[in-house]
Amino acid sequence: MNVLKIATAGSVDDGKSTLIGRLLYDTKSLTDDKLAAIEEKSKQRGFDYLDFSLATDGLVAEREQGITIDVAHIYFSTRKKSFIIADTPGHIEYTRNMVTGASTAQASIVLVDARKGVVEQTYRHFFINNLLRIKDVVIAINKMDLVEFSEEKYNSIKREIEYLASKSEYKNQQLTFIPMSALQGDNVVSTSENMSWYTGETLLQHLEKLDTEATEEVTQVRFPVQTVIRPKTDEYHDFRGYAGKIYGGDLEIGDEIVVLPSQTKSTIKSIHFFDKEFEKAKSGSAVTITLADNVNVSRGDMLVKVTEEPTITKQLDATICWMDKEPLQVSQKYYIKHGINDAQAKITQLSSILKTDFSGKIENPSELALNQIGVIQLKLSKYLLVDSYHQNKSNGAFILINPKTNNTVGVGFIK
């Protein structure tokens, strides 16, 4: 069964946790003990309805304050598809958590409170979805019951989001607008009888129809070698395989490849997955590959097709989301972790801070503070094999680590 990874985002009190709880409830994904706990807690709070946010807000502080603080991963399935939802916080001070939660998402749900319309956090969430190049984004216009299911209010919010989309650099994004009431269940799993003017799909219908392969953009094949397999048994005495995960595209027997950084060329002889062999392996497959020639390949090397070589460089231009309380400043030194390779890195320039409302940027700032997004230049201690994030997500991202604290302080996207 296909698995779709979804990130959710919304401003405080937009009903994000309630929406996920409603999805779980209407798809019968809540266990009996969890449902009983929700019913009991709702009664204790004096509610005459089930507080579905209790299904996802796991931290004590989250339940007490009625907000989402940390990223929670929720798993559920229907007869057609399995889902993993990264429930990310809405507060501005948790922007780094949203970037983390959305970094592996194939689709995204951005909630908008129908009463408040598009607010500052909506801009920020939409900006991050564009920065991460998430192809399918659902704009869930929630709490329609509190605006009398107004089509006019729905169209007003839709026009504002479409205007934002027109200012984005990422033009391949697919936007889907769904008016709903998560509390009452309108257009979440079941079609609403209160909005006859809306003829589109419910949220679940839309998510079930999404093609998980189509959500990923086809790009260059990257096979970073995790380890070299040498069994040295009687049956596999001369076996030499290279284990790793395929990113970007497919590989098959007979493909001409080049080993980087050595530039040695060969062809794929066999593809193994446990005790089976395959003619072809798709992107996302964890496999072991053997080559026709006895070439030198080590952990950290990369196998690519001969016509699809990445850039080999010691300098990077990148967009970065800063995640540390200590601000980024020019001339600071860090470790960069890029795939399975790492190097020492020095910030040589902080060019600008990007405004997440699409209104422009602040040129030549002195520092980059927690949760801000900026453009930087780095100088590396050794060559890395990289692509731009726009061309290849898996090989175009990195993290920065503070060598003194070992904390991850930033996540970057190569330009």
mmCIF file of C-alpha atoms in Angstrom:
data_model
loop_
_atom_site.group_PDB
_atom_site.id
_atom_site.type_symbol
_atom_site.label_atom_id
_atom_site.label_comp_id
_atom_site.label_asym_id
_atom_site.label_seq_id
_atom_site.Cartn_x
_atom_site.Cartn_y
_atom_site.Cartn_z
ATOM 1 C CA MET A 1 0.000 0.000 0.000
ATOM 2 C CA ASN A 2 1.253 3.492 -0.859
ATOM 3 C CA VAL A 3 2.279 5.712 2.046
ATOM 4 C CA LEU A 4 1.723 9.472 1.786
ATOM 5 C CA LYS A 5 3.717 11.749 4.102
ATOM 6 C CA ILE A 6 1.852 14.959 4.948
ATOM 7 C CA ALA A 7 2.863 18.059 6.899
ATOM 8 C CA THR A 8 0.244 20.246 8.544
ATOM 9 C CA ALA A 9 0.616 23.920 9.370
ATOM 10 C CA GLY A 10 -1.625 26.661 10.669
ATOM 11 C CA SER A 11 -1.709 29.631 12.961
ATOM 12 C CA VAL A 12 -2.627 29.254 16.624
ATOM 13 C CA ASP A 13 -6.248 28.107 17.119
ATOM 14 C CA ASP A 14 -6.851 27.464 13.418
ATOM 15 C CA GLY A 15 -7.997 23.967 14.402
ATOM 16 C CA LYS A 16 -5.088 21.896 13.144
ATOM 17 C CA SER A 17 -5.100 19.316 15.932
ATOM 18 C CA THR A 18 -8.895 19.149 15.767
ATOM 19 C CA LEU A 19 -8.730 18.457 12.033
ATOM 20 C CA ILE A 20 -6.284 15.580 12.489
ATOM 21 C CA GLY A 21 -8.370 14.209 15.370
ATOM 22 C CA ARG A 22 -11.460 14.379 13.159
ATOM 23 C CA LEU A 23 -9.640 12.494 10.396
ATOM 24 C CA LEU A 24 -8.673 9.778 12.868
ATOM 25 C CA TYR A 25 -12.182 9.592 14.307
ATOM 26 C CA ASP A 26 -14.072 9.497 11.005
ATOM 27 C CA THR A 27 -11.713 6.887 9.541
ATOM 28 C CA LYS A 28 -12.144 4.786 12.710
ATOM 29 C CA SER A 29 -8.412 4.989 13.421
ATOM 30 C CA LEU A 30 -8.747 5.782 17.135
ATOM 31 C CA THR A 31 -8.453 2.884 19.566
ATOM 32 C CA ASP A 32 -11.308 2.323 22.025
ATOM 33 C CA ASP A 33 -9.230 3.402 25.029
ATOM 34 C CA LYS A 34 -8.076 6.582 23.246
ATOM 35 C CA LEU A 35 -11.650 7.443 22.265
ATOM 36 C CA ALA A 36 -12.877 6.806 25.833
ATOM 37 C CA ALA A 37 -10.124 9.105 27.183
ATOM 38 C CA ILE A 38 -11.150 11.862 24.751
ATOM 39 C CA GLU A 39 -14.820 11.511 25.759
ATOM 40 C CA GLU A 40 -13.980 11.652 29.475
ATOM 41 C CA LYS A 41 -11.619 14.642 29.132
ATOM 42 C CA SER A 42 -14.133 16.528 26.975
ATOM 43 C CA LYS A 43 -16.834 16.067 29.629
ATOM 44 C CA GLN A 44 -14.432 17.232 32.364
ATOM 45 C CA ARG A 45 -13.870 20.437 30.416
ATOM 46 C CA GLY A 46 -17.623 20.996 30.110
ATOM 47 C CA PHE A 47 -17.730 20.480 26.324
ATOM 48 C CA ASP A 48 -20.904 19.123 24.718
ATOM 49 C CA TYR A 49 -18.767 17.800 21.875
ATOM 50 C CA LEU A 50 -15.634 15.649 21.522
ATOM 51 C CA ASP A 51 -12.400 17.664 21.729
ATOM 52 C CA PHE A 52 -10.519 15.920 18.910
ATOM 53 C CA SER A 53 -7.349 17.946 19.543
ATOM 54 C CA LEU A 54 -6.741 15.604 22.490
ATOM 55 C CA ALA A 55 -6.013 12.859 19.965
ATOM 56 C CA THR A 56 -2.790 14.559 18.823
ATOM 57 C CA ASP A 57 -1.566 17.030 21.483
ATOM 58 C CA GLY A 58 0.594 14.606 23.465
ATOM 59 C CA LEU A 59 2.639 16.906 25.700
ATOM 60 C CA VAL A 60 1.145 18.002 29.027
ATOM 61 C CA ALA A 61 1.865 21.642 28.136
ATOM 62 C CA GLU A 62 0.064 21.183 24.811
ATOM 63 C CA ARG A 63 -3.079 19.802 26.448
ATOM 64 C CA GLU A 64 -3.063 22.472 29.152
ATOM 65 C CA GLN A 65 -2.584 25.391 26.756
ATOM 66 C CA GLY A 66 -4.548 23.965 23.823
ATOM 67 C CA ILE A 67 -1.659 24.513 21.404
ATOM 68 C CA THR A 68 0.850 22.403 19.497
ATOM 69 C CA ILE A 69 4.474 22.857 20.614
ATOM 70 C CA ASP A 70 6.480 19.958 19.213
ATOM 71 C CA VAL A 71 6.242 17.968 15.982
ATOM 72 C CA ALA A 72 4.061 14.881 16.401
ATOM 73 C CA HIS A 73 3.813 12.068 13.858
ATOM 74 C CA ILE A 74 0.410 10.446 13.451
ATOM 75 C CA TYR A 75 -0.157 7.228 11.519
ATOM 76 C CA PHE A 76 -3.446 5.992 10.055
ATOM 77 C CA SER A 77 -4.729 4.044 7.076
ATOM 78 C CA THR A 78 -7.783 3.703 4.874
ATOM 79 C CA ARG A 79 -8.574 0.934 2.424
ATOM 80 C CA LYS A 80 -6.818 2.921 -0.324
ATOM 81 C CA LYS A 81 -3.732 4.441 1.302
ATOM 82 C CA SER A 82 -1.614 4.775 4.434
ATOM 83 C CA PHE A 83 -0.734 8.187 5.839
ATOM 84 C CA ILE A 84 1.943 9.711 8.061
ATOM 85 C CA ILE A 85 1.035 13.202 9.282
ATOM 86 C CA ALA A 86 3.660 15.515 10.752
ATOM 87 C CA ASP A 87 1.620 17.808 12.997
ATOM 88 C CA THR A 88 3.788 20.924 13.241
ATOM 89 C CA PRO A 89 3.417 23.939 15.590
ATOM 90 C CA GLY A 90 1.807 27.202 14.528
ATOM 91 C CA HIS A 91 3.597 29.689 16.795
ATOM 92 C CA ILE A 92 6.243 31.866 15.139
ATOM 93 C CA GLU A 93 8.824 30.770 17.740
ATOM 94 C CA TYR A 94 8.462 27.174 16.520
ATOM 95 C CA THR A 95 9.200 27.900 12.854
ATOM 96 C CA ARG A 96 12.233 25.607 13.044
ATOM 97 C CA ASN A 97 9.917 22.768 14.123
ATOM 98 C CA MET A 98 7.758 23.316 11.075
ATOM 99 C CA VAL A 99 10.759 23.205 8.738
ATOM 100 C CA THR A 100 11.861 19.964 10.389
ATOM 101 C CA GLY A 101 8.410 18.393 10.166
ATOM 102 C CA ALA A 102 7.842 19.425 6.550
ATOM 103 C CA SER A 103 11.331 18.496 5.301
ATOM 104 C CA THR A 104 10.308 14.961 4.286
ATOM 105 C CA ALA A 105 6.673 15.679 3.377
ATOM 106 C CA GLN A 106 5.197 14.803 -0.011
ATOM 107 C CA ALA A 107 2.140 16.996 0.524
ATOM 108 C CA SER A 108 1.082 19.731 2.923
ATOM 109 C CA ILE A 109 -2.102 21.018 4.553
ATOM 110 C CA VAL A 110 -2.153 24.719 5.478
ATOM 111 C CA LEU A 111 -5.087 25.685 7.674
ATOM 112 C CA VAL A 112 -6.698 29.117 7.532
ATOM 113 C CA ASP A 113 -9.309 30.252 10.049
ATOM 114 C CA ALA A 114 -12.272 31.444 7.957
ATOM 115 C CA ARG A 115 -13.006 34.195 10.502
ATOM 116 C CA LYS A 116 -9.488 35.663 10.517
ATOM 117 C CA GLY A 117 -8.482 34.962 6.926
ATOM 118 C CA VAL A 118 -4.819 35.076 5.865
ATOM 119 C CA VAL A 119 -2.599 36.188 8.785
ATOM 120 C CA GLU A 120 1.148 36.585 9.303
ATOM 121 C CA GLN A 121 1.684 32.904 10.123
ATOM 122 C CA THR A 122 -0.190 31.882 6.970
ATOM 123 C CA TYR A 123 2.389 33.831 4.954
ATOM 124 C CA ARG A 124 5.204 32.107 6.848
ATOM 125 C CA HIS A 125 3.765 28.621 6.411
ATOM 126 C CA PHE A 126 3.109 29.192 2.726
ATOM 127 C CA PHE A 127 6.642 30.562 2.308
ATOM 128 C CA ILE A 128 8.189 27.486 3.945
ATOM 129 C CA ASN A 129 6.148 25.139 1.757
ATOM 130 C CA ASN A 130 7.534 26.972 -1.258
ATOM 131 C CA LEU A 131 11.070 26.990 0.130
ATOM 132 C CA LEU A 132 10.886 23.209 0.617
ATOM 133 C CA ARG A 133 9.270 22.823 -2.823
ATOM 134 C CA ILE A 134 6.319 20.775 -1.605
ATOM 135 C CA LYS A 135 4.381 20.140 -4.779
ATOM 136 C CA ASP A 136 0.836 19.452 -3.499
ATOM 137 C CA VAL A 137 -0.563 21.900 -0.955
ATOM 138 C CA VAL A 138 -4.103 21.849 0.414
ATOM 139 C CA ILE A 139 -5.432 25.171 1.696
ATOM 140 C CA ALA A 140 -7.957 24.019 4.303
ATOM 141 C CA ILE A 141 -10.260 26.953 5.012
ATOM 142 C CA ASN A 142 -11.510 25.828 8.424
ATOM 143 C CA LYS A 143 -14.272 26.927 10.827
ATOM 144 C CA MET A 144 -16.670 27.682 7.982
ATOM 145 C CA ASP A 145 -19.493 27.022 10.459
ATOM 146 C CA LEU A 146 -18.484 30.224 12.276
ATOM 147 C CA VAL A 147 -18.927 32.374 9.127
ATOM 148 C CA GLU A 148 -22.274 30.791 8.212
ATOM 149 C CA PHE A 149 -20.608 28.668 5.494
ATOM 150 C CA SER A 150 -20.105 31.818 3.408
ATOM 151 C CA GLU A 151 -18.991 31.239 -0.173
ATOM 152 C CA GLU A 152 -17.965 34.877 -0.379
ATOM 153 C CA LYS A 153 -15.587 34.473 2.592
ATOM 154 C CA TYR A 154 -14.125 31.318 1.016
ATOM 155 C CA ASN A 155 -13.526 33.074 -2.328
ATOM 156 C CA SER A 156 -11.899 36.059 -0.599
ATOM 157 C CA ILE A 157 -9.337 33.850 1.158
ATOM 158 C CA LYS A 158 -8.763 31.839 -2.018
ATOM 159 C CA ARG A 159 -7.959 35.009 -4.016
ATOM 160 C CA GLU A 160 -5.452 36.149 -1.387
ATOM 161 C CA ILE A 161 -3.623 32.804 -1.382
ATOM 162 C CA GLU A 162 -3.546 32.745 -5.197
ATOM 163 C CA TYR A 163 -1.979 36.216 -5.130
ATOM 164 C CA LEU A 164 0.728 34.911 -2.777
ATOM 165 C CA ALA A 165 1.334 31.976 -5.111
ATOM 166 C CA SER A 166 1.864 34.351 -8.013
ATOM 167 C CA LYS A 167 4.800 35.932 -6.122
ATOM 168 C CA SER A 168 6.509 32.607 -5.430
ATOM 169 C CA GLU A 169 9.550 31.405 -7.378
ATOM 170 C CA TYR A 170 8.264 27.812 -7.262
ATOM 171 C CA LYS A 171 5.768 27.536 -10.103
ATOM 172 C CA ASN A 172 5.108 23.775 -10.131
ATOM 173 C CA GLN A 173 3.050 23.829 -6.950
ATOM 174 C CA GLN A 174 -0.501 22.468 -7.104
ATOM 175 C CA LEU A 175 -2.962 24.288 -4.799
ATOM 176 C CA THR A 176 -6.260 22.728 -3.721
ATOM 177 C CA PHE A 177 -8.797 24.791 -1.741
ATOM 178 C CA ILE A 178 -11.273 22.993 0.536
ATOM 179 C CA PRO A 179 -13.798 24.774 2.799
ATOM 180 C CA MET A 180 -14.489 22.760 5.944
ATOM 181 C CA SER A 181 -15.454 22.571 9.584
ATOM 182 C CA ALA A 182 -13.114 20.184 11.367
ATOM 183 C CA LEU A 183 -15.197 20.327 14.542
ATOM 184 C CA GLN A 184 -18.428 19.303 12.806
ATOM 185 C CA GLY A 185 -16.798 17.156 10.126
ATOM 186 C CA ASP A 186 -17.881 19.140 7.055
ATOM 187 C CA ASN A 187 -15.769 18.174 3.993
ATOM 188 C CA VAL A 188 -13.159 16.364 6.075
ATOM 189 C CA VAL A 189 -14.189 12.773 5.360
ATOM 190 C CA SER A 190 -17.863 13.275 4.474
ATOM 191 C CA THR A 191 -19.293 15.774 1.993
ATOM 192 C CA SER A 192 -20.897 18.762 3.680
ATOM 193 C CA GLU A 193 -24.611 19.406 3.284
ATOM 194 C CA ASN A 194 -24.051 22.993 4.455
ATOM 195 C CA MET A 195 -21.941 24.081 1.453
ATOM 196 C CA SER A 196 -23.802 22.976 -1.665
ATOM 197 C CA TRP A 197 -21.903 25.675 -3.585
ATOM 198 C CA TYR A 198 -18.680 23.654 -3.152
ATOM 199 C CA THR A 199 -18.524 20.795 -5.655
ATOM 200 C CA GLY A 200 -14.951 19.620 -5.043
ATOM 201 C CA GLU A 201 -13.593 16.658 -3.110
ATOM 202 C CA THR A 202 -13.438 16.208 0.637
ATOM 203 C CA LEU A 203 -10.008 16.360 2.259
ATOM 204 C CA LEU A 204 -9.714 12.582 2.577
ATOM 205 C CA GLN A 205 -10.877 11.995 -1.006
ATOM 206 C CA HIS A 206 -8.202 14.383 -2.249
ATOM 207 C CA LEU A 207 -5.439 12.818 -0.135
ATOM 208 C CA GLU A 208 -6.395 9.298 -1.206
ATOM 209 C CA LYS A 209 -6.189 10.283 -4.875
ATOM 210 C CA LEU A 210 -2.707 11.822 -4.640
ATOM 211 C CA ASP A 211 -0.104 9.759 -6.496
ATOM 212 C CA THR A 212 2.835 9.392 -4.103
ATOM 213 C CA GLU A 213 5.276 9.047 -7.002
ATOM 214 C CA ALA A 214 3.883 12.101 -8.801
ATOM 215 C CA THR A 215 4.430 14.237 -5.685
ATOM 216 C CA GLU A 216 8.180 13.839 -6.191
ATOM 217 C CA GLU A 217 9.852 15.655 -9.063
ATOM 218 C CA VAL A 218 11.851 13.399 -11.387
ATOM 219 C CA THR A 219 15.494 14.385 -11.228
ATOM 220 C CA GLN A 220 19.070 13.083 -11.509
ATOM 221 C CA VAL A 221 19.930 9.737 -9.919
ATOM 222 C CA ARG A 222 22.096 9.883 -6.811
ATOM 223 C CA PHE A 223 23.414 6.765 -5.042
ATOM 224 C CA PRO A 224 25.611 7.691 -2.052
ATOM 225 C CA VAL A 225 27.455 4.602 -0.852
ATOM 226 C CA GLN A 226 26.722 3.806 2.796
ATOM 227 C CA THR A 227 28.968 0.768 3.105
ATOM 228 C CA VAL A 228 30.905 -1.805 1.089
ATOM 229 C CA ILE A 229 29.629 -5.399 1.420
ATOM 230 C CA ARG A 230 32.297 -8.143 1.416
ATOM 231 C CA PRO A 231 30.809 -11.403 2.840
ATOM 232 C CA LYS A 232 33.987 -13.476 2.167
ATOM 233 C CA THR A 233 32.023 -16.712 2.489
ATOM 234 C CA ASP A 234 32.452 -19.808 0.318
ATOM 235 C CA GLU A 235 29.282 -18.961 -1.586
ATOM 236 C CA TYR A 236 30.130 -15.260 -2.031
ATOM 237 C CA HIS A 237 33.898 -15.356 -1.812
ATOM 238 C CA ASP A 238 34.554 -12.630 -4.417
ATOM 239 C CA PHE A 239 31.350 -10.643 -3.883
ATOM 240 C CA ARG A 240 31.849 -6.880 -3.647
ATOM 241 C CA GLY A 241 28.676 -4.825 -3.374
ATOM 242 C CA TYR A 242 27.886 -1.223 -2.556
ATOM 243 C CA ALA A 243 24.934 -0.603 -0.266
ATOM 244 C CA GLY A 244 22.893 2.578 -0.091
ATOM 245 C CA LYS A 245 19.620 4.250 -1.002
ATOM 246 C CA ILE A 246 18.684 5.489 -4.483
ATOM 247 C CA TYR A 247 17.540 9.112 -4.715
ATOM 248 C CA GLY A 248 16.064 11.094 -7.596
ATOM 249 C CA GLY A 249 15.521 8.476 -10.298
ATOM 250 C CA ASP A 250 15.819 4.788 -11.161
ATOM 251 C CA LEU A 251 18.820 2.535 -11.757
ATOM 252 C CA GLU A 252 18.900 -0.695 -13.771
ATOM 253 C CA ILE A 253 21.345 -3.339 -14.869
ATOM 254 C CA GLY A 254 23.509 -2.108 -17.739
ATOM 255 C CA ASP A 255 23.372 1.580 -16.780
ATOM 256 C CA GLU A 256 26.681 3.331 -17.345
ATOM 257 C CA ILE A 257 27.786 5.031 -14.139
ATOM 258 C CA VAL A 258 30.640 7.131 -12.862
ATOM 259 C CA VAL A 259 32.085 6.836 -9.352
ATOM 260 C CA LEU A 260 32.664 10.200 -7.698
ATOM 261 C CA PRO A 261 34.952 11.797 -6.762
ATOM 262 C CA SER A 262 37.416 9.401 -8.465
ATOM 263 C CA GLN A 263 35.699 9.775 -11.897
ATOM 264 C CA THR A 264 36.045 6.014 -12.504
ATOM 265 C CA LYS A 265 33.494 4.632 -14.951
ATOM 266 C CA SER A 266 31.754 1.253 -15.020
ATOM 267 C CA THR A 267 28.346 -0.348 -15.584
ATOM 268 C CA ILE A 268 25.839 -1.857 -13.155
ATOM 269 C CA LYS A 269 26.206 -5.636 -13.096
ATOM 270 C CA SER A 270 23.505 -6.599 -10.565
ATOM 271 C CA ILE A 271 21.033 -5.109 -8.089
ATOM 272 C CA HIS A 272 20.331 -6.964 -4.832
ATOM 273 C CA PHE A 273 17.646 -6.561 -2.179
ATOM 274 C CA PHE A 274 18.188 -9.057 0.636
ATOM 275 C CA ASP A 275 18.260 -12.456 -1.068
ATOM 276 C CA LYS A 276 16.580 -11.318 -4.315
ATOM 277 C CA GLU A 277 17.970 -9.774 -7.487
ATOM 278 C CA PHE A 278 16.207 -7.201 -9.649
ATOM 279 C CA GLU A 279 16.660 -5.792 -13.137
ATOM 280 C CA LYS A 280 15.661 -2.315 -11.984
ATOM 281 C CA ALA A 281 15.373 -0.391 -8.709
ATOM 282 C CA LYS A 282 13.228 2.720 -8.222
ATOM 283 C CA SER A 283 14.033 5.928 -6.395
ATOM 284 C CA GLY A 284 13.721 5.412 -2.652
ATOM 285 C CA SER A 285 14.916 1.792 -2.774
ATOM 286 C CA ALA A 286 17.612 0.657 -0.341
ATOM 287 C CA VAL A 287 19.696 -1.834 -2.349
ATOM 288 C CA THR A 288 23.148 -3.298 -2.899
ATOM 289 C CA ILE A 289 24.733 -2.725 -6.311
ATOM 290 C CA THR A 290 27.624 -4.576 -7.943
ATOM 291 C CA LEU A 291 29.673 -3.211 -10.845
ATOM 292 C CA ALA A 292 31.068 -4.912 -13.926
ATOM 293 C CA ASP A 293 34.589 -3.657 -13.186
ATOM 294 C CA ASN A 294 36.727 -4.117 -10.106
ATOM 295 C CA VAL A 295 36.964 -0.419 -9.207
ATOM 296 C CA ASN A 296 37.769 1.268 -5.908
ATOM 297 C CA VAL A 297 34.584 2.467 -4.166
ATOM 298 C CA SER A 298 34.389 3.516 -0.504
ATOM 299 C CA ARG A 299 31.793 4.812 1.931
ATOM 300 C CA GLY A 300 30.963 8.423 1.076
ATOM 301 C CA ASP A 301 31.516 7.967 -2.662
ATOM 302 C CA MET A 302 28.597 8.512 -4.998
ATOM 303 C CA LEU A 303 27.428 6.557 -8.042
ATOM 304 C CA VAL A 304 25.686 8.618 -10.729
ATOM 305 C CA LYS A 305 24.832 8.183 -14.384
ATOM 306 C CA VAL A 306 27.580 9.377 -16.703
ATOM 307 C CA THR A 307 25.478 12.244 -18.079
ATOM 308 C CA GLU A 308 24.184 13.407 -14.689
ATOM 309 C CA GLU A 309 27.205 14.420 -12.636
ATOM 310 C CA PRO A 310 26.701 16.801 -9.688
ATOM 311 C CA THR A 311 28.851 19.823 -8.872
ATOM 312 C CA ILE A 312 32.112 19.186 -7.004
ATOM 313 C CA THR A 313 32.831 22.259 -4.901
ATOM 314 C CA LYS A 314 34.339 23.712 -1.719
ATOM 315 C CA GLN A 315 32.074 26.791 -1.711
ATOM 316 C CA LEU A 316 28.309 26.979 -1.304
ATOM 317 C CA ASP A 317 25.599 29.601 -1.735
ATOM 318 C CA ALA A 318 22.570 28.570 0.288
ATOM 319 C CA THR A 319 19.306 29.583 1.886
ATOM 320 C CA ILE A 320 19.279 28.659 5.567
ATOM 321 C CA CYS A 321 16.707 28.470 8.355
ATOM 322 C CA TRP A 322 18.460 29.285 11.638
ATOM 323 C CA MET A 323 17.553 27.008 14.565
ATOM 324 C CA ASP A 324 19.806 28.123 17.403
ATOM 325 C CA LYS A 325 19.365 30.690 20.180
ATOM 326 C CA GLU A 326 22.869 31.971 19.447
ATOM 327 C CA PRO A 327 22.564 33.947 16.192
ATOM 328 C CA LEU A 328 24.557 33.174 13.066
ATOM 329 C CA GLN A 329 27.352 35.648 12.453
ATOM 330 C CA VAL A 330 29.892 35.964 9.660
ATOM 331 C CA SER A 331 33.235 34.182 10.217
ATOM 332 C CA GLN A 332 31.733 31.588 12.547
ATOM 333 C CA LYS A 333 32.852 27.985 11.998
ATOM 334 C CA TYR A 334 30.637 24.905 11.979
ATOM 335 C CA TYR A 335 30.499 21.325 10.781
ATOM 336 C CA ILE A 336 28.417 20.753 7.672
ATOM 337 C CA LYS A 337 26.605 17.427 7.300
ATOM 338 C CA HIS A 338 25.661 16.723 3.692
ATOM 339 C CA GLY A 339 24.207 13.262 3.192
ATOM 340 C CA ILE A 340 26.749 10.834 4.622
ATOM 341 C CA ASN A 341 29.659 13.249 4.182
ATOM 342 C CA ASP A 342 30.755 16.059 6.457
ATOM 343 C CA ALA A 343 33.338 18.830 6.488
ATOM 344 C CA GLN A 344 34.334 21.915 8.389
ATOM 345 C CA ALA A 345 32.532 25.033 7.193
ATOM 346 C CA LYS A 346 33.048 28.745 7.681
ATOM 347 C CA ILE A 347 30.363 31.400 7.088
ATOM 348 C CA THR A 348 31.986 33.871 4.710
ATOM 349 C CA GLN A 349 28.978 36.091 4.023
ATOM 350 C CA LEU A 350 25.431 36.721 5.247
ATOM 351 C CA SER A 351 23.861 38.331 2.209
ATOM 352 C CA SER A 352 20.272 38.881 3.300
ATOM 353 C CA ILE A 353 17.325 37.919 5.478
ATOM 354 C CA LEU A 354 14.273 36.762 3.535
ATOM 355 C CA LYS A 355 10.899 38.208 4.538
ATOM 356 C CA THR A 356 8.446 35.346 4.806
ATOM 357 C CA ASP A 357 5.498 37.458 3.636
ATOM 358 C CA PHE A 358 7.053 37.581 0.126
ATOM 359 C CA SER A 359 7.667 41.329 0.514
ATOM 360 C CA GLY A 360 11.405 41.143 -0.231
ATOM 361 C CA LYS A 361 14.553 40.878 1.863
ATOM 362 C CA ILE A 362 16.821 42.764 4.268
ATOM 363 C CA GLU A 363 20.223 43.287 2.650
ATOM 364 C CA ASN A 364 23.569 42.804 4.444
ATOM 365 C CA PRO A 365 22.317 42.122 8.002
ATOM 366 C CA SER A 366 24.798 41.730 10.848
ATOM 367 C CA GLU A 367 23.353 38.415 12.094
ATOM 368 C CA LEU A 368 20.655 35.800 11.564
ATOM 369 C CA ALA A 369 18.487 35.109 14.609
ATOM 370 C CA LEU A 370 16.500 32.066 15.721
ATOM 371 C CA ASN A 371 13.757 31.093 13.225
ATOM 372 C CA GLN A 372 14.905 33.630 10.625
ATOM 373 C CA ILE A 373 15.615 32.532 7.052
ATOM 374 C CA GLY A 374 18.579 34.027 5.232
ATOM 375 C CA VAL A 375 21.006 33.666 2.338
ATOM 376 C CA ILE A 376 24.607 32.766 3.185
ATOM 377 C CA GLN A 377 27.910 31.760 1.589
ATOM 378 C CA LEU A 378 30.113 29.027 3.059
ATOM 379 C CA LYS A 379 33.695 27.901 2.515
ATOM 380 C CA LEU A 380 34.340 24.187 3.103
ATOM 381 C CA SER A 381 37.432 22.295 4.241
ATOM 382 C CA LYS A 382 37.000 19.644 1.513
ATOM 383 C CA TYR A 383 35.115 19.056 -1.716
ATOM 384 C CA LEU A 384 31.492 17.909 -1.568
ATOM 385 C CA LEU A 385 29.307 16.465 -4.340
ATOM 386 C CA VAL A 386 26.251 18.728 -4.439
ATOM 387 C CA ASP A 387 23.246 19.823 -6.495
ATOM 388 C CA SER A 388 21.024 22.843 -6.094
ATOM 389 C CA TYR A 389 17.959 22.097 -3.981
ATOM 390 C CA HIS A 390 15.761 23.150 -6.911
ATOM 391 C CA GLN A 391 17.304 20.438 -9.088
ATOM 392 C CA ASN A 392 17.674 17.664 -6.537
ATOM 393 C CA LYS A 393 16.135 17.831 -3.052
ATOM 394 C CA SER A 394 18.033 14.900 -1.563
ATOM 395 C CA ASN A 395 21.451 16.138 -2.656
ATOM 396 C CA GLY A 396 20.737 19.833 -2.263
ATOM 397 C CA ALA A 397 20.124 20.023 1.485
ATOM 398 C CA PHE A 398 22.444 20.031 4.489
ATOM 399 C CA ILE A 399 22.579 20.799 8.198
ATOM 400 C CA LEU A 400 25.062 22.873 10.181
ATOM 401 C CA ILE A 401 26.312 21.635 13.553
ATOM 402 C CA ASN A 402 27.937 23.693 16.291
ATOM 403 C CA PRO A 403 31.223 21.858 17.065
ATOM 404 C CA LYS A 404 31.223 23.100 20.676
ATOM 405 C CA THR A 405 27.704 21.989 21.638
ATOM 406 C CA ASN A 406 27.041 19.382 18.939
ATOM 407 C CA ASN A 407 23.645 21.038 18.394
ATOM 408 C CA THR A 408 22.084 21.264 14.943
ATOM 409 C CA VAL A 409 21.937 25.034 14.442
ATOM 410 C CA GLY A 410 20.683 25.385 10.883
ATOM 411 C CA VAL A 411 19.192 23.575 7.909
ATOM 412 C CA GLY A 412 20.316 24.758 4.487
ATOM 413 C CA PHE A 413 19.159 24.537 0.887
ATOM 414 C CA ILE A 414 21.873 24.900 -1.760
ATOM 415 C CA LYS A 415 21.200 27.516 -4.444
#
